[in-house]
Short mmCIF file of C-alpha atoms in Angstrom, two decimals:
data_model
loop_
_atom_site.label_atom_id
_atom_site.label_comp_id
_atom_site.label_asym_id
_atom_site.label_seq_id
_atom_site.Cartn_x
_atom_site.Cartn_y
_atom_site.Cartn_z
CA MET T 286 13.43 11.49 -4.61
CA ALA T 287 11.75 8.81 -6.71
CA ALA T 288 10.41 9.90 -10.10
CA GLY T 289 6.81 10.96 -10.03
CA SER T 290 4.41 13.86 -10.27
CA VAL T 291 1.71 15.57 -8.24
CA PHE T 292 -1.42 17.14 -9.67
CA ARG T 293 -3.61 19.57 -7.75
CA GLY T 294 -6.59 21.10 -9.47
CA GLU T 295 -6.09 24.50 -7.90
CA ASP T 296 -2.60 24.75 -9.45
CA VAL T 297 -4.02 25.18 -12.98
CA SER T 298 -6.90 27.13 -14.46
CA ALA T 299 -10.41 25.68 -14.23
CA LYS T 300 -10.45 25.30 -18.03
CA GLU T 301 -7.31 23.11 -18.05
CA ARG T 302 -7.88 20.96 -14.97
CA PHE T 303 -9.76 18.07 -16.48
CA ASP T 304 -7.46 17.75 -19.50
CA CYS T 305 -4.34 17.79 -17.29
CA TRP T 306 -5.73 15.15 -14.95
CA ARG T 307 -6.93 13.00 -17.86
CA GLU T 308 -3.49 13.13 -19.48
CA LEU T 309 -1.76 12.12 -16.25
CA ILE T 310 -3.99 9.08 -15.67
CA GLY T 311 -3.94 8.15 -19.35
CA ARG T 312 -0.21 7.43 -19.25
CA THR T 313 -0.97 3.97 -17.83
CA ARG T 314 -4.79 3.78 -17.75
CA ALA T 315 -5.80 4.81 -21.26
CA SER T 316 -9.57 5.25 -21.37
CA GLU T 317 -12.30 7.65 -22.34
CA MET T 318 -12.94 9.88 -19.33
CA THR T 319 -16.01 12.03 -18.83
CA SER T 320 -17.36 13.98 -15.88
CA VAL T 321 -20.18 16.42 -15.23
CA HIS T 322 -17.55 18.41 -13.31
CA ALA T 323 -15.17 18.70 -16.29
CA ASP T 324 -15.56 22.50 -16.47
CA ASP T 325 -14.17 22.91 -12.95
CA PHE T 326 -12.53 19.61 -12.09
CA ARG T 327 -11.22 19.78 -8.54
CA ALA T 328 -9.05 16.70 -8.28
CA GLU T 329 -5.74 15.67 -6.78
CA MET T 330 -3.35 12.93 -7.78
CA ARG T 331 0.08 11.67 -6.78
CA ARG T 332 1.81 9.49 -9.35
CA LEU T 333 4.97 7.67 -8.26
CA GLU T 334 7.27 5.60 -10.46
CA LEU T 335 8.54 2.46 -8.71
CA GLY T 336 10.68 1.05 -11.50
CA PRO T 337 8.22 -0.54 -13.96
CA VAL T 338 5.43 -0.20 -11.37
CA THR T 339 3.34 2.98 -11.09
CA LEU T 340 1.59 3.97 -7.86
CA LEU T 341 -1.46 6.22 -8.21
CA ARG T 342 -3.16 8.01 -5.31
CA SER T 343 -6.15 10.10 -6.37
CA SER T 344 -9.08 12.13 -5.10
CA PHE T 345 -11.67 13.27 -7.62
CA PRO T 346 -15.37 14.09 -8.19
CA PRO T 347 -17.79 11.74 -10.03
CA THR T 348 -16.11 10.49 -13.22
CA ARG T 349 -16.61 7.74 -15.78
CA PHE T 350 -13.73 5.74 -17.30
CA ARG T 351 -14.46 3.66 -20.42
CA ARG T 352 -11.89 1.48 -22.12
CA THR T 353 -13.60 0.36 -25.31
CA ALA T 354 -12.95 -2.66 -27.50
CA ALA T 355 -11.71 -0.28 -30.21
CA MET T 356 -9.14 1.17 -27.80
CA VAL T 357 -7.95 -2.34 -26.91
CA ARG T 358 -7.55 -3.24 -30.59
CA ARG T 359 -5.74 0.01 -31.30
CA SER T 360 -3.23 -0.26 -28.47
CA ASP T 361 -2.81 -2.73 -25.64
CA PRO T 362 0.23 -2.12 -23.40
CA GLY T 363 -0.38 -5.38 -21.50
CA VAL T 364 -0.85 -3.85 -18.04
CA TYR T 365 -2.65 -4.91 -14.89
CA HIS T 366 -4.54 -2.23 -12.93
CA LEU T 367 -5.08 -2.92 -9.24
CA THR T 368 -7.37 -0.44 -7.44
CA MET T 369 -8.56 0.00 -3.85
CA PRO T 370 -11.12 2.70 -2.96
CA LEU T 371 -10.31 4.52 0.27
CA GLY T 372 -13.42 6.67 0.28
CA GLY T 373 -16.52 6.78 -1.87
CA GLY T 374 -17.27 3.98 -4.29
CA LEU T 375 -16.73 2.59 -7.78
CA SER T 376 -18.81 0.37 -10.05
CA LEU T 377 -17.19 -1.83 -12.69
CA THR T 378 -18.62 -3.48 -15.79
CA ARG T 379 -16.24 -5.62 -17.82
CA GLY T 380 -16.63 -6.78 -21.42
CA ALA T 381 -14.92 -9.99 -22.49
CA ARG T 382 -12.94 -10.25 -25.70
CA GLU T 383 -15.81 -11.88 -27.55
CA GLY T 384 -18.05 -8.93 -26.68
CA VAL T 385 -20.02 -10.59 -23.87
CA ARG T 386 -20.51 -8.15 -21.03
CA GLU T 387 -20.32 -9.28 -17.45
CA GLY T 388 -22.53 -8.02 -14.64
CA THR T 389 -21.75 -4.78 -12.85
CA ARG T 390 -19.96 -5.00 -9.52
CA ALA T 391 -19.71 -2.28 -6.87
CA PHE T 392 -16.64 -1.63 -4.71
CA GLY T 393 -16.25 0.55 -1.65
CA PRO T 394 -13.61 1.26 1.01
CA GLY T 395 -11.96 -1.96 2.08
CA ASP T 396 -12.43 -3.64 -1.32
CA LEU T 397 -9.78 -4.36 -3.92
CA TYR T 398 -10.10 -5.36 -7.57
CA LEU T 399 -7.84 -6.19 -10.50
CA VAL T 400 -8.42 -5.59 -14.22
CA ASP T 401 -6.20 -5.69 -17.29
CA SER T 402 -5.74 -3.42 -20.30
CA SER T 403 -6.66 -6.27 -22.68
CA THR T 404 -10.36 -6.34 -21.74
CA PRO T 405 -12.85 -3.47 -22.22
CA TYR T 406 -14.24 -2.02 -19.02
CA ASP T 407 -16.54 0.72 -17.79
CA VAL T 408 -15.81 2.23 -14.37
CA ARG T 409 -18.06 4.81 -12.72
CA ALA T 410 -16.91 6.67 -9.62
CA VAL T 411 -19.80 8.20 -7.71
CA GLY T 412 -18.12 9.18 -4.45
CA VAL T 413 -19.46 10.49 -1.16
CA ARG T 414 -19.41 13.85 0.57
CA ALA T 415 -16.47 14.22 2.95
CA ASP T 416 -14.40 16.83 4.77
CA GLY T 417 -17.06 19.48 4.40
CA ARG T 418 -16.85 19.48 0.59
CA ARG T 419 -19.94 20.31 -1.40
CA GLU T 420 -19.44 17.74 -4.14
CA HIS T 421 -19.17 13.97 -3.86
CA ARG T 422 -15.66 12.55 -4.13
CA THR T 423 -13.87 9.24 -4.53
CA GLU T 424 -10.50 8.52 -2.93
CA ALA T 425 -8.45 5.61 -4.27
CA VAL T 426 -4.98 4.13 -4.36
CA GLY T 427 -3.69 1.60 -6.88
CA ILE T 428 -0.78 0.31 -8.90
CA ASP T 429 -0.25 -0.39 -12.58
CA PHE T 430 2.37 -2.89 -13.74
CA PRO T 431 3.20 -4.98 -16.82
CA VAL T 432 1.42 -8.32 -17.11
CA ALA T 433 4.80 -9.99 -17.67
CA LEU T 434 5.95 -9.09 -14.15
CA LEU T 435 3.38 -11.28 -12.42
CA PRO T 436 4.86 -14.80 -12.19
CA LEU T 437 1.53 -16.58 -12.64
CA PRO T 438 -0.14 -17.86 -15.82
CA PRO T 439 -2.41 -15.14 -17.32
CA ASP T 440 -5.11 -17.71 -18.09
CA ARG T 441 -5.34 -18.56 -14.38
CA LEU T 442 -5.39 -14.91 -13.37
CA ARG T 443 -8.48 -14.29 -15.51
CA GLU T 444 -10.41 -16.00 -12.73
CA LEU T 445 -9.65 -13.02 -10.49
CA LEU T 446 -10.17 -10.14 -12.91
CA GLY T 447 -13.06 -7.84 -12.09
CA ARG T 448 -13.93 -9.56 -8.83
CA GLY T 449 -13.99 -7.79 -5.48
CA PHE T 450 -11.80 -8.93 -2.60
CA SER T 451 -11.79 -7.78 0.99
CA ALA T 452 -8.66 -5.88 1.91
CA ARG T 453 -9.36 -6.38 5.60
CA GLU T 454 -7.80 -9.79 6.12
CA GLY T 455 -5.09 -12.17 4.96
CA THR T 456 -2.56 -11.41 2.24
CA CYS T 457 -4.97 -8.92 0.72
CA ALA T 458 -4.83 -6.85 3.93
CA LEU T 459 -1.03 -6.96 3.85
CA LEU T 460 -1.09 -5.74 0.25
CA SER T 461 -3.48 -2.89 1.05
CA GLU T 462 -1.39 -1.78 4.06
CA PHE T 463 1.72 -1.80 1.89
CA LEU T 464 0.12 0.37 -0.81
CA VAL T 465 -1.15 2.92 1.70
CA GLY T 466 2.28 2.98 3.36
CA LEU T 467 3.98 3.54 0.00
CA ASP T 468 1.76 6.53 -0.64
CA ARG T 469 2.56 8.01 2.76
CA GLN T 470 6.30 7.66 2.21
CA ALA T 471 6.29 8.78 -1.43
CA ALA T 472 8.01 12.11 -0.72
CA VAL T 473 11.10 10.55 0.87
CA LEU T 474 11.75 7.52 -1.35
CA GLY T 475 14.98 7.48 -3.35
CA PRO T 476 15.07 6.07 -6.92
CA GLY T 477 16.83 2.83 -5.98
CA GLU T 478 14.62 2.29 -2.97
CA ALA T 479 11.49 2.99 -5.02
CA ALA T 480 12.42 0.36 -7.63
CA ARG T 481 12.94 -2.27 -4.92
CA LEU T 482 9.59 -1.43 -3.35
CA GLY T 483 7.94 -1.79 -6.75
CA THR T 484 9.27 -5.35 -6.88
CA VAL T 485 7.89 -6.01 -3.39
CA ALA T 486 4.48 -4.64 -4.43
CA VAL T 487 4.29 -7.09 -7.33
CA ASP T 488 5.46 -9.91 -5.04
CA LEU T 489 2.58 -9.15 -2.69
CA VAL T 490 0.09 -9.08 -5.57
CA ALA T 491 1.50 -12.45 -6.69
CA ALA T 492 1.25 -13.90 -3.18
CA TRP T 493 -2.34 -12.71 -2.83
CA ALA T 494 -3.34 -14.00 -6.28
CA ALA T 495 -1.60 -17.35 -5.74
CA ARG T 496 -3.41 -17.81 -2.46
CA GLU T 497 -6.79 -17.05 -4.04
CA LEU T 498 -6.04 -19.49 -6.86
CA GLU T 499 -4.42 -22.09 -4.57
CA ALA T 500 -1.35 -21.87 -6.77
CA GLU T 501 1.38 -20.97 -4.25
CA ALA T 502 3.65 -23.66 -5.69
CA ALA T 503 3.76 -21.74 -8.99
CA LEU T 504 5.49 -18.73 -7.40
CA PRO T 505 9.28 -18.38 -7.82
CA ASP T 506 11.24 -18.88 -4.61
CA ASP T 507 12.50 -15.27 -4.56
CA ALA T 508 8.96 -13.88 -4.78
CA ARG T 509 7.78 -16.16 -1.98
CA ARG T 510 10.68 -15.16 0.26
CA ARG T 511 10.13 -11.44 -0.30
CA ALA T 512 6.41 -11.78 0.37
CA LEU T 513 7.12 -13.78 3.55
CA VAL T 514 9.43 -11.06 4.87
CA GLN T 515 6.81 -8.36 4.26
CA SER T 516 4.20 -10.46 6.01
CA VAL T 517 6.53 -11.03 8.97
CA ARG T 518 7.28 -7.32 9.28
CA ALA T 519 3.59 -6.43 9.24
CA PHE T 520 2.88 -9.12 11.85
CA VAL T 521 5.66 -7.82 14.10
CA ARG T 522 4.43 -4.22 13.88
CA ARG T 523 0.97 -5.33 14.97
CA HIS T 524 2.35 -7.24 17.99
CA LEU T 525 5.22 -5.07 19.22
CA HIS T 526 3.38 -4.48 22.48
CA ASP T 527 3.41 -8.22 23.28
CA PRO T 528 6.47 -9.17 25.38
CA GLU T 529 5.92 -12.79 24.32
CA LEU T 530 6.55 -11.95 20.66
CA SER T 531 9.44 -14.14 19.52
CA PRO T 532 10.76 -15.82 16.36
CA SER T 533 9.03 -19.07 17.35
CA VAL T 534 5.66 -17.29 17.70
CA ILE T 535 6.16 -15.56 14.34
CA ALA T 536 7.23 -18.80 12.63
CA ALA T 537 4.16 -20.62 13.94
CA ALA T 538 1.86 -17.82 12.72
CA HIS T 539 3.37 -18.14 9.23
CA HIS T 540 3.50 -21.95 9.16
CA VAL T 541 7.27 -22.14 8.65
CA SER T 542 10.13 -23.46 10.77
CA VAL T 543 12.15 -21.08 12.96
CA SER T 544 15.34 -21.91 11.05
CA HIS T 545 13.65 -21.14 7.71
CA LEU T 546 12.29 -17.88 9.11
CA HIS T 547 15.72 -16.76 10.30
CA ARG T 548 17.37 -17.75 7.02
CA VAL T 549 14.84 -15.93 4.85
CA PHE T 550 14.67 -12.79 7.00
CA SER T 551 18.43 -12.33 7.22
CA GLY T 552 18.81 -13.02 3.51
CA GLN T 553 16.17 -10.47 2.48
CA SER T 554 17.06 -7.71 4.95
CA GLY T 555 19.94 -6.49 2.78
CA ASP T 556 22.30 -5.82 5.70
CA GLY T 557 21.95 -9.26 7.25
CA VAL T 558 20.21 -7.97 10.39
CA THR T 559 18.63 -10.74 12.44
CA LEU T 560 14.91 -10.90 13.13
CA ALA T 561 15.42 -10.46 16.89
CA ALA T 562 17.55 -7.35 16.30
CA TRP T 563 14.96 -5.91 13.92
CA ILE T 564 12.16 -6.45 16.46
CA ARG T 565 14.23 -4.78 19.18
CA GLY T 566 14.98 -1.84 16.88
CA GLN T 567 11.30 -1.38 16.03
CA ARG T 568 10.35 -1.41 19.71
CA LEU T 569 13.06 1.08 20.65
CA GLU T 570 12.07 3.43 17.85
CA ARG T 571 8.40 3.41 18.92
CA ALA T 572 9.43 4.04 22.53
CA ARG T 573 11.78 6.85 21.47
CA ARG T 574 8.92 8.58 19.64
CA ASP T 575 6.60 8.21 22.63
CA LEU T 576 9.19 9.68 24.97
CA ALA T 577 9.44 12.72 22.70
CA ASP T 578 5.67 13.15 22.47
CA PRO T 579 4.48 16.04 24.70
CA ALA T 580 1.07 14.40 24.98
CA LEU T 581 2.72 11.44 26.75
CA ARG T 582 5.12 13.42 28.94
CA THR T 583 3.35 12.38 32.16
CA LEU T 584 3.50 8.68 31.26
CA PRO T 585 6.29 7.06 33.32
CA VAL T 586 9.29 5.73 31.43
CA HIS T 587 8.61 2.18 32.62
CA ALA T 588 5.06 2.43 31.25
CA VAL T 589 6.38 3.53 27.86
CA ALA T 590 8.75 0.57 27.94
CA ALA T 591 5.96 -1.87 28.78
CA ARG T 592 3.82 -0.36 26.06
CA TRP T 593 6.36 -1.54 23.48
CA GLY T 594 7.17 -4.98 24.80
CA PHE T 595 9.84 -4.26 27.43
CA PRO T 596 8.43 -5.60 30.72
CA ARG T 597 11.68 -4.91 32.62
CA ALA T 598 12.59 -1.22 32.84
CA SER T 599 16.28 -2.02 33.42
CA ASP T 600 16.47 -4.04 30.18
CA PHE T 601 14.79 -1.20 28.32
CA SER T 602 17.19 1.42 29.70
CA ARG T 603 20.26 -0.63 28.73
CA ALA T 604 18.96 -1.29 25.22
CA PHE T 605 17.94 2.35 24.76
CA ARG T 606 21.34 3.67 25.84
CA ALA T 607 23.13 1.19 23.59
CA ALA T 608 21.02 2.29 20.61
CA TYR T 609 20.89 6.07 21.14
CA GLY T 610 23.79 6.93 23.46
CA LEU T 611 21.67 8.29 26.33
CA SER T 612 19.11 7.05 28.80
CA PRO T 613 15.36 7.21 28.12
CA ARG T 614 14.97 9.87 30.80
CA GLU T 615 17.78 11.98 29.30
CA HIS T 616 16.19 11.67 25.87
CA ARG T 617 12.84 12.87 27.22
CA GLN T 618 14.47 15.82 29.03
CA ARG T 619 16.32 16.90 25.89
CA GLU T 620 13.09 17.17 23.93
CA PRO T 621 11.37 20.58 24.27
CA ALA T 622 7.92 20.62 25.81
CA GLY T 623 6.58 21.91 22.51
CA GLY T 624 7.22 18.53 20.96
CA ALA T 625 10.05 19.09 18.46
CA GLY T 626 10.87 15.39 18.75
CA ALA T 627 7.33 14.25 18.13
#
């Protein structure tokens, strides 16, 4: 499993909770932290090391984070902090190097913002009530990574710092989906795999930032190719149900030629798998899961096939048998009604 740690407030005494949580966050986000709930701080955090990139997934009551000018002068690790609230809200006030403070901005679910460790900031998390809890809480996911990893000029990136961006569309949406997916798969990632995914995360940040700054030409070719592949995969997953999905449709949606798309996808896949083969594999895997789902047991096999982009049942059956060694009907019959395969 990838290196990381999990903190749950109930695992330590009430007296130690806030200090433990503060120490864990302070490893990459050094700041002064205060909370009216410090005496009984019921928080949770998953921290995952992705090579030089750190993924943080947290849930916590109202808290204030202040990185002062004195802290910056004392120690500046040169790190970017990218944060996306999933529930509740955050407010951010940034102070420039010369001491001029910017206005306060508020961020909620579906927003994303970037700050650096070189500029003082003041973040307040107020949260909302959720899941029957008595206190207000904030849920957030984010990554921390060295400034040097982002292949864009720092002076240009200052234009983006502290601003809010919608994570509901464009490259920003792709980035947010990737971060949430990383968190969900944290428990099963191996060390080598985690490091590669950390690189992809930074590539997606770079692609998003370059698009906002209209500086795509400044990105290295490798970063652009990796970001393109992630965008293609996300696009395919959203359109697996469409039988008309094809490399030409995907290429047009990404404003590249079909030959370039094939070349980049095969080169970045690691095992040289073609785009068409990857699409077919994704469709078959979704259909296999549906066939094993007891809630869908009355759905005809041909309907499951059509649901995942196989309009011809005979084509689906041949592809399924070639991939799994048995027919779709046999696979469904082998799964117990209780849903062991779900």
